[in-house]
CSV table of C-alpha atoms in Angstrom, one decimal:
chain,number,residue,atom,x,y,z
C,1,MET,CA,21.6,26.3,-17.0
C,2,LYS,CA,18.8,23.6,-17.2
C,3,LYS,CA,19.0,20.5,-19.3
C,4,LEU,CA,21.0,22.0,-22.2
C,5,TYR,CA,24.4,21.3,-20.6
C,6,ALA,CA,23.6,18.1,-21.3
C,7,LEU,CA,23.9,18.8,-25.0
C,8,ILE,CA,28.0,18.9,-24.8
C,9,LEU,CA,27.7,15.4,-26.0
C,10,ALA,CA,26.3,15.2,-28.7
C,11,ILE,CA,29.3,18.1,-29.8
C,12,MET,CA,31.6,15.1,-30.8
C,13,VAL,CA,28.9,13.7,-33.4
C,14,SER,CA,29.4,14.8,-36.9
C,15,MET,CA,26.8,16.6,-38.7
C,16,ASN,CA,26.8,18.5,-41.9
C,17,LEU,CA,25.5,21.6,-40.4
C,18,SER,CA,28.7,23.3,-41.8
C,19,SER,CA,31.5,22.1,-44.1
C,20,ALA,CA,33.8,21.6,-41.0
C,21,THR,CA,34.3,18.2,-40.0
C,22,SER,CA,35.7,18.6,-37.0
C,23,ALA,CA,34.1,20.2,-33.4
C,24,SER,CA,34.9,23.7,-33.4
C,25,GLU,CA,36.5,25.4,-30.3
C,26,LEU,CA,35.7,28.9,-31.2
C,27,SER,CA,33.0,30.5,-29.2
C,28,ALA,CA,30.3,32.4,-31.4
C,29,THR,CA,31.6,35.9,-31.2
C,30,ASP,CA,34.8,34.6,-32.0
C,31,TYR,CA,33.4,34.4,-35.6
C,32,LYS,CA,34.1,37.1,-38.6
C,33,ASP,CA,30.3,37.8,-39.2
C,34,TYR,CA,28.7,37.8,-35.8
C,35,ASP,CA,27.0,41.2,-35.6
C,36,ALA,CA,25.9,41.7,-31.9
C,37,THR,CA,23.1,44.2,-33.2
C,38,GLN,CA,21.3,41.5,-35.4
C,39,TYR,CA,18.2,40.1,-33.8
C,40,TRP,CA,20.2,36.5,-34.0
C,41,ALA,CA,22.8,37.2,-32.0
C,42,GLU,CA,21.7,35.6,-28.8
C,43,GLY,CA,20.2,32.8,-30.4
C,44,ILE,CA,23.2,31.9,-32.5
C,45,LYS,CA,25.7,32.5,-29.4
C,46,TRP,CA,23.6,30.3,-27.4
C,47,ALA,CA,23.2,27.7,-30.3
C,48,VAL,CA,27.0,27.7,-30.9
C,49,ASN,CA,28.1,27.8,-27.5
C,50,HIS,CA,26.0,24.8,-26.5
C,51,GLY,CA,26.5,22.9,-29.3
C,52,ILE,CA,22.7,23.1,-30.9
C,53,MET,CA,24.8,24.2,-34.2
C,54,LYS,CA,28.5,24.8,-35.4
C,55,GLY,CA,29.9,27.4,-37.3
C,56,TYR,CA,32.3,27.2,-40.4
C,57,SER,CA,35.4,27.2,-38.2
C,58,ASP,CA,38.0,26.7,-41.1
C,59,GLU,CA,36.5,29.6,-42.7
C,60,ARG,CA,35.9,31.5,-39.2
C,61,LEU,CA,32.1,32.2,-40.4
C,62,LEU,CA,28.5,31.5,-38.9
C,63,LYS,CA,26.7,31.9,-42.1
C,64,PRO,CA,23.5,32.9,-40.2
C,65,ASN,CA,21.7,33.6,-43.7
C,66,HIS,CA,22.4,30.5,-45.4
C,67,THR,CA,19.3,27.9,-45.6
C,68,LEU,CA,18.9,25.1,-43.6
C,69,THR,CA,17.9,21.2,-44.8
C,70,GLU,CA,15.4,19.5,-43.1
C,71,ALA,CA,18.5,17.1,-42.0
C,72,GLN,CA,20.2,19.9,-40.7
C,73,TYR,CA,17.1,21.2,-38.8
C,74,LEU,CA,16.1,18.1,-37.4
C,75,THR,CA,19.7,17.6,-35.9
C,76,MET,CA,19.6,21.0,-33.8
C,77,TYR,CA,15.8,20.2,-32.7
C,78,PHE,CA,16.9,17.0,-31.7
C,79,ARG,CA,20.5,18.4,-29.8
C,80,TYR,CA,18.1,20.7,-27.9
C,81,PHE,CA,14.9,18.2,-26.9
C,82,ILE,CA,16.7,14.7,-26.6
C,83,PRO,CA,20.1,14.8,-26.6
C,84,GLU,CA,21.4,11.8,-25.1
C,85,GLU,CA,19.2,9.7,-27.4
C,86,LEU,CA,19.9,11.3,-30.6
C,87,HIS,CA,23.9,10.7,-29.4
C,88,GLN,CA,23.1,7.0,-28.2
C,89,LEU,CA,21.2,6.5,-31.8
C,90,GLN,CA,23.8,8.0,-33.4
C,91,ASN,CA,26.6,5.8,-32.2
C,92,ARG,CA,24.4,3.2,-33.0
C,93,THR,CA,23.9,4.0,-36.9
C,94,ASN,CA,27.3,5.0,-37.9
C,95,ASN,CA,27.9,4.4,-41.5
C,96,ILE,CA,24.5,3.4,-42.5
C,97,GLY,CA,23.1,4.8,-45.2
C,98,HIS,CA,22.4,8.9,-44.8
C,99,TRP,CA,24.3,11.1,-42.3
C,100,ALA,CA,21.1,11.8,-40.6
C,101,VAL,CA,19.4,8.1,-40.3
C,102,ALA,CA,19.2,8.0,-36.5
C,103,GLN,CA,17.6,11.7,-37.0
C,104,TYR,CA,15.2,10.3,-39.3
C,105,SER,CA,14.5,7.0,-37.1
C,106,LEU,CA,13.8,9.6,-34.2
C,107,ALA,CA,11.5,11.6,-36.1
C,108,GLU,CA,9.7,8.1,-36.8
C,109,GLN,CA,9.4,7.0,-33.2
C,110,TYR,CA,8.1,11.0,-32.3
C,111,HIS,CA,5.7,10.7,-35.2
C,112,LEU,CA,7.1,14.1,-36.7
C,113,SER,CA,5.9,15.9,-39.7
C,114,VAL,CA,9.1,14.9,-42.1
C,115,SER,CA,10.2,13.5,-45.4
C,116,ASN,CA,10.0,9.7,-46.1
C,117,ASP,CA,12.2,10.6,-49.1
C,118,PRO,CA,15.6,10.2,-48.4
C,119,LEU,CA,16.4,12.2,-51.5
C,120,LYS,CA,14.7,15.5,-49.9
C,121,TYR,CA,16.4,15.0,-46.7
C,122,ASP,CA,19.1,17.5,-48.0
C,123,GLN,CA,16.3,20.0,-49.2
C,124,PRO,CA,15.9,23.2,-47.5
C,125,ILE,CA,13.3,23.3,-44.8
C,126,ARG,CA,10.1,25.4,-45.5
C,127,ARG,CA,9.2,27.7,-42.3
C,128,GLY,CA,5.9,26.1,-42.3
C,129,ASP,CA,7.2,22.6,-41.4
C,130,THR,CA,9.4,24.3,-38.9
C,131,ALA,CA,6.4,25.7,-37.3
C,132,LEU,CA,4.9,21.7,-37.2
C,133,LEU,CA,7.7,20.3,-35.7
C,134,LEU,CA,8.1,22.5,-32.7
C,135,ALA,CA,4.1,22.8,-32.0
C,136,GLU,CA,3.4,19.1,-32.7
C,137,GLY,CA,6.0,17.8,-31.0
C,138,ILE,CA,5.6,20.1,-27.9
C,139,THR,CA,1.8,19.4,-27.8
C,140,ALA,CA,1.6,15.7,-28.8
C,141,LYS,CA,-1.3,17.6,-31.4
C,142,GLU,CA,-1.7,16.4,-34.7
C,143,MET,CA,-2.2,20.4,-35.9
C,144,THR,CA,-2.7,21.8,-39.4
C,145,GLU,CA,0.3,24.4,-40.5
C,146,GLU,CA,-2.0,27.2,-39.8
C,147,GLU,CA,-2.7,25.7,-36.3
C,148,ALA,CA,1.2,25.5,-35.9
C,149,ILE,CA,1.7,29.0,-37.0
C,150,GLN,CA,-1.2,30.3,-34.5
C,151,TRP,CA,0.6,28.4,-31.7
C,152,LEU,CA,4.0,30.1,-32.2
C,153,TYR,CA,2.3,33.0,-32.3
C,154,ASP,CA,0.2,32.5,-29.0
C,155,HIS,CA,3.5,31.4,-27.1
C,156,ASN,CA,6.1,34.4,-28.4
C,157,LEU,CA,7.8,32.0,-30.5
C,158,SER,CA,7.6,34.2,-33.6
C,159,THR,CA,6.4,37.5,-34.9
C,160,GLY,CA,6.4,37.0,-38.6
C,161,TYR,CA,7.2,39.5,-40.8
C,162,PRO,CA,6.0,43.3,-40.9
C,163,ASP,CA,3.4,44.5,-43.3
C,164,GLU,CA,4.7,47.7,-45.4
C,165,ASN,CA,3.8,49.9,-42.1
C,166,GLY,CA,5.9,48.0,-39.9
C,167,TYR,CA,3.4,46.2,-38.3
C,168,TYR,CA,3.1,42.7,-37.3
C,169,PRO,CA,0.1,41.4,-38.3
C,170,LYS,CA,0.6,37.7,-37.1
C,171,THR,CA,-1.1,36.0,-40.0
C,172,TYR,CA,-0.4,32.9,-41.7
C,173,TYR,CA,0.8,34.4,-44.7
C,174,SER,CA,2.6,37.3,-42.9
C,175,TYR,CA,4.5,34.5,-41.2
C,176,LYS,CA,5.8,33.0,-45.0
C,177,PRO,CA,5.3,29.9,-44.5
C,178,ASN,CA,6.9,28.8,-47.8
C,179,ASP,CA,10.1,30.7,-47.3
C,180,THR,CA,13.1,28.6,-46.2
C,181,LEU,CA,14.5,28.7,-43.0
C,182,THR,CA,17.8,30.0,-42.4
C,183,ARG,CA,20.3,29.0,-40.0
C,184,ALA,CA,19.8,32.1,-37.7
C,185,GLN,CA,16.3,31.5,-37.9
C,186,GLY,CA,16.8,28.0,-36.8
C,187,ALA,CA,18.8,29.1,-33.8
C,188,VAL,CA,16.4,31.7,-32.6
C,189,PHE,CA,13.1,29.4,-32.9
C,190,LEU,CA,14.8,26.8,-30.2
C,191,TYR,CA,16.9,30.1,-28.3
C,192,ARG,CA,13.3,32.1,-27.5
C,193,LEU,CA,11.6,28.4,-26.7
C,194,LEU,CA,14.2,28.2,-24.2
C,195,GLU,CA,13.2,31.8,-22.8
C,196,SER,CA,9.6,31.3,-22.9
C,197,GLU,CA,7.1,29.6,-20.2
C,198,LEU,CA,7.2,26.7,-22.3
C,199,GLU,CA,11.2,26.0,-21.5
C,200,ASN,CA,10.5,22.7,-19.4
C,201,GLU,CA,8.1,21.0,-21.9
C,202,VAL,CA,9.6,17.7,-23.0
C,203,LEU,CA,9.5,16.2,-26.5
C,204,LYS,CA,6.2,14.2,-26.8
C,205,VAL,CA,4.8,11.2,-29.5
C,206,VAL,CA,2.3,13.1,-31.7
C,207,GLY,CA,-1.1,12.2,-31.5
C,208,GLN,CA,-0.6,10.7,-27.9
C,209,GLU,CA,-2.6,11.8,-25.2
C,210,VAL,CA,-1.7,14.3,-22.8
C,211,TYR,CA,-2.9,14.9,-19.5
C,212,ASN,CA,-2.0,18.3,-17.6
C,213,PHE,CA,-3.4,18.2,-13.5
C,214,SER,CA,-2.7,21.2,-11.3
C,215,ILE,CA,-4.5,22.1,-7.9
C,216,PHE,CA,-4.9,26.0,-7.0
C,217,GLY,CA,-2.4,26.5,-10.0
C,218,ILE,CA,0.2,24.3,-8.3
C,219,GLU,CA,1.7,21.6,-10.4
C,220,MET,CA,4.4,18.8,-9.6
C,221,TYR,CA,7.6,19.7,-9.3
C,222,ASP,CA,6.7,23.4,-8.1
C,223,GLN,CA,9.4,24.5,-6.0
C,224,ARG,CA,8.2,25.3,-2.1
C,225,ALA,CA,9.7,28.7,-1.9
C,226,LYS,CA,7.3,29.4,-4.9
C,227,ILE,CA,3.8,27.3,-4.0
C,228,GLU,CA,3.8,29.2,-0.6
C,229,GLU,CA,4.6,32.6,-1.9
C,230,LYS,CA,1.2,31.7,-3.1
C,231,ILE,CA,-0.5,30.1,-0.2
C,232,GLY,CA,0.8,31.3,2.5
C,233,GLU,CA,2.8,29.2,5.2
C,234,PRO,CA,1.7,25.7,6.5
C,235,LYS,CA,-0.4,25.0,9.6
C,236,ARG,CA,1.4,21.5,10.3
C,237,ILE,CA,4.6,19.7,8.9
C,238,THR,CA,4.4,15.8,8.5
C,239,PHE,CA,5.9,13.4,7.0
C,240,ASP,CA,4.6,9.7,5.1
C,241,PHE,CA,6.0,6.5,4.5
C,242,GLN,CA,7.5,7.5,1.8
C,243,GLY,CA,9.6,10.1,3.5
C,244,LEU,CA,7.4,13.2,1.5
C,245,LYS,CA,7.6,16.2,4.1
C,246,LEU,CA,3.9,17.1,4.0
C,247,HIS,CA,3.1,21.0,4.6
C,248,THR,CA,-1.0,21.5,5.4
C,249,TYR,CA,-1.9,24.8,4.5
C,250,TYR,CA,-5.7,26.3,5.3
C,251,ASN,CA,-7.0,29.7,6.7
C,252,ASP,CA,-9.2,30.1,9.8
C,253,ASN,CA,-11.7,27.3,10.1
C,254,TYR,CA,-10.0,25.0,7.4
C,255,GLU,CA,-11.1,27.4,4.5
C,256,ASP,CA,-8.5,26.8,1.8
C,257,PHE,CA,-7.8,23.4,2.8
C,258,MET,CA,-4.6,21.5,0.7
C,259,ILE,CA,-1.5,19.3,1.2
C,260,VAL,CA,1.7,19.3,-0.3
C,261,GLY,CA,4.4,16.9,-0.2
C,262,TYR,CA,7.7,17.8,-0.9
C,263,ASP,CA,10.8,15.7,-1.6
C,264,VAL,CA,14.5,16.9,-0.4
C,265,ASN,CA,15.0,19.0,-3.3
C,266,ASP,CA,11.9,21.1,-1.9
C,267,GLU,CA,10.0,20.2,-5.2
C,268,ALA,CA,6.2,19.4,-4.7
C,269,ALA,CA,5.8,15.7,-5.3
C,270,LEU,CA,2.1,15.0,-3.7
C,271,LEU,CA,-1.0,17.1,-4.0
C,272,TYR,CA,-4.3,16.9,-2.4
C,273,SER,CA,-7.4,18.8,-1.9
C,274,ASN,CA,-11.2,18.4,-1.5
C,275,GLN,CA,-11.9,22.1,-2.9
C,276,GLN,CA,-13.5,21.3,-6.2
C,277,ASP,CA,-13.4,24.6,-7.6
C,278,TRP,CA,-9.4,24.4,-7.4
C,279,PHE,CA,-8.9,21.2,-9.0
C,280,LYS,CA,-8.0,21.6,-13.1
C,281,VAL,CA,-7.4,18.3,-15.4
C,282,GLU,CA,-7.3,18.9,-19.2
C,283,LYS,CA,-6.8,16.5,-21.9
C,284,ASN,CA,-5.4,17.5,-25.0
C,285,ASP,CA,-5.7,20.9,-23.4
C,286,MET,CA,-9.4,20.3,-23.2
C,287,PRO,CA,-10.9,20.3,-19.9
C,288,LEU,CA,-12.3,17.3,-18.2
C,289,ALA,CA,-15.8,17.4,-16.6
C,290,LEU,CA,-14.9,15.9,-12.8
C,291,PHE,CA,-17.7,13.3,-12.6
C,292,HIS,CA,-17.2,9.6,-12.5
C,293,GLU,CA,-18.7,8.7,-15.8
C,294,GLN,CA,-16.5,11.5,-17.7
C,295,ILE,CA,-13.3,10.6,-15.8
C,296,THR,CA,-13.6,6.8,-16.4
C,297,SER,CA,-14.6,7.4,-19.6
C,298,SER,CA,-11.4,9.7,-20.6
C,299,PHE,CA,-9.3,7.6,-18.6
C,300,GLY,CA,-10.1,4.0,-19.2
C,301,ASP,CA,-9.8,1.4,-17.0
C,302,PRO,CA,-8.3,2.3,-13.4
C,303,ALA,CA,-5.0,0.6,-12.1
C,304,ILE,CA,-6.8,0.4,-8.9
C,305,ASN,CA,-10.6,0.4,-8.6
C,306,TYR,CA,-12.1,0.9,-5.2
C,307,SER,CA,-15.6,0.1,-6.8
C,308,ILE,CA,-17.4,3.6,-7.2
C,309,LYS,CA,-15.9,5.3,-4.4
C,310,ASN,CA,-12.3,6.3,-5.6
C,311,ASN,CA,-10.4,5.3,-9.1
C,312,TYR,CA,-6.8,5.0,-9.1
C,313,PHE,CA,-5.2,6.0,-12.6
C,314,MET,CA,-1.6,6.0,-13.8
C,315,VAL,CA,-0.6,8.6,-16.3
C,316,ASP,CA,2.9,8.6,-17.4
C,317,ASN,CA,5.0,8.9,-13.9
C,318,LEU,CA,2.1,10.5,-12.4
C,319,ALA,CA,-0.8,8.8,-10.1
C,320,ILE,CA,-4.1,10.1,-10.2
C,321,ASN,CA,-6.1,9.6,-7.2
C,322,TYR,CA,-10.1,10.4,-7.6
C,323,PHE,CA,-12.5,10.3,-4.5
C,324,TYR,CA,-16.2,10.8,-5.7
C,325,GLU,CA,-18.9,12.1,-3.5
C,326,VAL,CA,-21.3,8.9,-4.0
C,327,HIS,CA,-24.0,10.4,-1.9
C,328,ASP,CA,-24.8,12.6,-4.6
C,329,SER,CA,-26.7,10.8,-7.5
C,330,LEU,CA,-24.5,12.8,-10.2
C,331,ILE,CA,-21.2,11.3,-8.4
C,332,PRO,CA,-19.0,14.2,-8.8
C,333,VAL,CA,-15.2,14.1,-7.8
C,334,ARG,CA,-14.8,15.3,-3.9
C,335,ALA,CA,-11.0,15.4,-3.5
C,336,LEU,CA,-8.2,14.7,-5.8
C,337,MET,CA,-4.9,13.6,-5.3
C,338,ILE,CA,-2.0,13.5,-7.6
C,339,GLU,CA,1.5,11.8,-6.7
C,340,ARG,CA,4.9,10.9,-8.4
C,341,PHE,CA,7.4,8.6,-7.9
C,342,ASP,CA,10.3,10.0,-9.5
C,343,PHE,CA,11.8,11.5,-6.4
C,344,GLU,CA,14.2,11.4,-3.7
C,345,GLY,CA,12.7,11.5,-0.2
C,346,TYR,CA,13.9,12.1,3.1
C,347,GLU,CA,14.6,9.8,5.9
C,348,ILE,CA,11.5,8.5,7.3
C,349,PRO,CA,10.9,9.2,10.6
C,350,THR,CA,9.8,6.5,13.0
C,351,ASN,CA,6.2,8.7,14.4
C,352,LEU,CA,4.5,7.8,11.2
C,353,PHE,CA,1.5,7.0,13.3
C,354,GLU,CA,1.3,10.6,14.7
C,355,SER,CA,1.6,11.7,11.1
C,356,ASP,CA,-1.5,9.8,9.7
C,357,ASN,CA,-3.4,10.9,12.8
C,358,TYR,CA,-3.2,14.6,11.8
C,359,LEU,CA,-4.1,13.6,8.6
C,360,SER,CA,-7.2,12.3,9.3
C,361,PHE,CA,-7.6,15.2,12.1
C,362,ASP,CA,-7.4,17.9,9.4
C,363,ILE,CA,-9.1,16.2,6.6
C,364,THR,CA,-11.9,15.3,9.1
C,365,ASN,CA,-12.1,19.0,10.0
C,366,SER,CA,-11.8,20.2,6.4
C,367,TYR,CA,-15.2,18.4,5.5
C,368,ARG,CA,-16.8,19.5,8.9
C,369,ASN,CA,-16.3,23.2,7.7
C,370,LYS,CA,-17.4,22.1,4.3
C,371,PHE,CA,-20.6,21.0,5.5
C,372,GLY,CA,-20.9,24.4,7.6
C,373,LEU,CA,-19.6,22.7,11.0
C,374,GLU,CA,-17.5,23.7,14.0
C,375,SER,CA,-13.8,21.9,13.9
C,376,VAL,CA,-13.8,19.2,16.5
C,377,ALA,CA,-10.8,19.5,18.8
C,378,TRP,CA,-7.9,16.6,19.4
C,379,ASP,CA,-7.8,14.7,22.9
C,380,ASP,CA,-4.7,13.2,23.6
C,381,LYS,CA,-6.3,10.8,26.1
C,382,VAL,CA,-8.9,9.7,23.8
C,383,ALA,CA,-6.1,9.2,21.2
C,384,ASP,CA,-4.0,6.9,23.1
C,385,THR,CA,-7.1,4.7,23.9
C,386,ALA,CA,-7.9,4.7,19.9
C,387,PHE,CA,-4.4,3.9,19.5
C,388,LYS,CA,-4.5,1.0,21.6
C,389,HIS,CA,-7.2,-0.4,19.6
C,390,SER,CA,-6.1,0.0,16.3
C,391,LYS,CA,-2.1,-1.9,17.5
C,392,ASP,CA,-4.6,-4.6,19.3
C,393,MET,CA,-6.2,-5.3,16.1
C,394,GLY,CA,-3.2,-5.0,13.9
C,395,LEU,CA,-1.1,-7.5,16.2
C,396,ASN,CA,-4.1,-10.1,16.9
C,397,LYS,CA,-5.2,-9.9,13.3
C,398,TYR,CA,-9.1,-8.9,13.7
C,399,PHE,CA,-11.3,-6.2,12.3
C,400,SER,CA,-14.4,-5.0,15.0
C,401,HIS,CA,-15.2,-2.3,17.3
C,402,TYR,CA,-15.1,-5.2,20.0
C,403,ASN,CA,-12.4,-6.3,20.9
C,404,LEU,CA,-11.2,-9.7,22.0
C,405,LEU,CA,-12.3,-9.3,25.4
C,406,GLY,CA,-16.0,-8.4,23.8
C,407,GLU,CA,-15.2,-4.8,25.0
C,408,ASN,CA,-16.5,-2.0,23.1
C,409,PRO,CA,-15.4,1.8,22.7
C,410,GLY,CA,-17.2,2.9,25.5
C,411,ASP,CA,-15.7,0.1,27.5
C,412,ARG,CA,-12.4,0.7,26.4
C,413,LEU,CA,-12.6,4.4,27.2
C,414,GLN,CA,-14.1,3.8,30.7
C,415,ARG,CA,-11.1,1.4,31.3
C,416,ASP,CA,-8.9,4.4,30.5
C,417,GLY,CA,-10.4,6.8,32.9
C,418,LEU,CA,-12.5,8.5,30.4
C,419,TYR,CA,-16.1,8.8,30.9
C,420,LEU,CA,-18.0,10.6,27.9
C,421,SER,CA,-21.5,11.4,27.4
C,422,SER,CA,-21.5,10.4,23.6
C,423,TRP,CA,-18.8,9.1,21.5
C,424,GLY,CA,-18.6,7.1,18.3
C,425,GLU,CA,-16.0,5.4,16.6
C,426,ASN,CA,-14.5,4.7,13.2
C,427,ILE,CA,-12.4,2.2,12.4
C,428,ALA,CA,-10.4,1.1,9.0
C,429,LYS,CA,-7.5,-0.9,7.6
C,430,GLY,CA,-5.4,-1.7,4.6
C,431,TYR,CA,-5.3,2.0,3.7
C,432,THR,CA,-1.7,3.3,2.8
C,433,ASN,CA,-2.5,6.6,5.0
C,434,GLY,CA,-4.5,8.9,6.7
C,435,ILE,CA,-5.5,10.5,3.3
C,436,ASP,CA,-7.1,7.4,1.8
C,437,ALA,CA,-8.8,6.4,5.3
C,438,THR,CA,-10.6,9.5,5.9
C,439,GLU,CA,-11.8,9.6,2.4
C,440,GLY,CA,-12.8,6.1,2.8
C,441,TRP,CA,-14.8,6.8,6.1
C,442,MET,CA,-16.6,9.5,4.1
C,443,ASN,CA,-18.2,7.0,1.6
C,444,SER,CA,-19.5,4.9,4.2
C,445,THR,CA,-23.0,6.1,5.4
C,446,GLY,CA,-22.1,5.6,9.5
C,447,HIS,CA,-18.9,6.8,9.3
C,448,ARG,CA,-19.8,9.4,7.5
C,449,GLU,CA,-22.3,10.4,10.1
C,450,ASN,CA,-19.7,10.1,12.9
C,451,MET,CA,-17.6,12.6,11.4
C,452,LEU,CA,-20.4,15.5,10.8
C,453,ARG,CA,-22.5,14.7,13.6
C,454,PRO,CA,-22.9,18.0,15.1
C,455,SER,CA,-22.4,17.8,18.5
C,456,HIS,CA,-19.3,15.9,18.6
C,457,THR,CA,-16.8,18.6,19.7
C,458,HIS,CA,-13.6,16.2,20.2
C,459,VAL,CA,-11.8,13.5,18.5
C,460,GLY,CA,-9.0,11.3,19.4
C,461,ILE,CA,-7.3,9.1,16.6
C,462,GLY,CA,-4.6,6.9,16.5
C,463,THR,CA,-3.1,4.7,13.8
C,464,TYR,CA,-1.1,1.6,13.9
C,465,PHE,CA,1.1,-0.5,11.2
C,466,ASP,CA,4.3,-2.0,11.4
C,467,ASN,CA,6.3,-4.1,9.3
C,468,GLY,CA,4.4,-6.7,8.1
C,469,VAL,CA,1.3,-5.5,9.7
C,470,THR,CA,-1.5,-4.5,8.0
C,471,PRO,CA,-2.1,-0.5,8.9
C,472,HIS,CA,-5.3,-0.4,11.2
C,473,TYR,CA,-6.9,3.2,11.6
C,474,THR,CA,-9.2,4.0,14.9
C,475,GLN,CA,-11.0,7.5,15.0
C,476,VAL,CA,-13.1,8.0,18.2
C,477,PHE,CA,-15.7,11.2,18.4
C,478,PHE,CA,-17.0,12.2,21.6
C,479,THR,CA,-18.3,15.0,23.5
C,480,PRO,CA,-17.1,15.2,26.9
């Protein structure tokens, strides 16, 4: 059941949540004062059975109404969020000062609001202090106590206390922030967190910048079944060089275009779209304006800067690729690609050439649709001519519309028995995949004109790369 099974590691560590000094083998329902009718019943049962807290095994009592000290609550808190970190640090700090020295060391690392005076470690913790620990640790934002309590209300982690009419006003005062926290309440807060929409949130360093990214409400790690329930079945399935299975989604005439890359667990590991209305980028829960100046001022220097055409930023374990519409004086974000690298990919197939060809084909048509143009049709014969030119450039280490025989695209097409009334060729090299290559063409005037020329009705695309060979891409548009 989620990450919490790992918490069994922490049970072997001695701590003073109860007077017992040995780990209890009793389940919560074995204790004499367990009461299934109480609001805390499920919370305490979960906490005891998963090693978040202990009962008093010698007395066979849970003592749900006894107060928790700050040190005791920190122990429960870290057993929930980072049990392995707590366990490892406790092993290194055994017999050093206060029994909770590891807990306070972790609190310092995460910038949590706790006591600096060891004489207060064993004093009862206030409910208001608990609200700050939960809210700041998840959001990474420094808050007032009032803001933290409101955050608990907003996420259904607390109802506060009722007034004389039995109504829960959910105010700062009805939360009773100055009351001490009981063992039952400490367990219930964490249990409600586990059962809430925040169940997968991790503990963060308070005060650090936190970014959230999504496209059409889809985020990293979302399951394919959940995604396709929302956006339907893919029109095409290919692979990329990292072993991701790429699903390309769109409706008729390339409306609602999106590419999602899945790992072997069917979890999203790559998201790409050029539907700007779908992008959601937040910094500390505040939306970012998707323009070049705002993006660079928010993220600082990019990890890789492809001039103004696109910027590549590393945020946590994500690579964020912004593609800009440089033909617009405001320089807005035109397309967005989000990638993560903590995934297990499929075995990489041998036909990656074909995969990149179709990535470029679909993205090209999605842009033609955005500019009110008809889609171009795929042509296998022209694609073969394009592939041979990409391979020739890669193996013979040149980059030109003219090959080493002096032949231009029209000459090569005629040599392959193709006589066309008009044609236009785009070439590229060094891009990691067909997405990057096609976005690069969109920001080059001549290439963009080929992609968006109304008279073009067909296209053939050929990609070539091999070990030690720079990727080369050739895209040939034509009218029969």
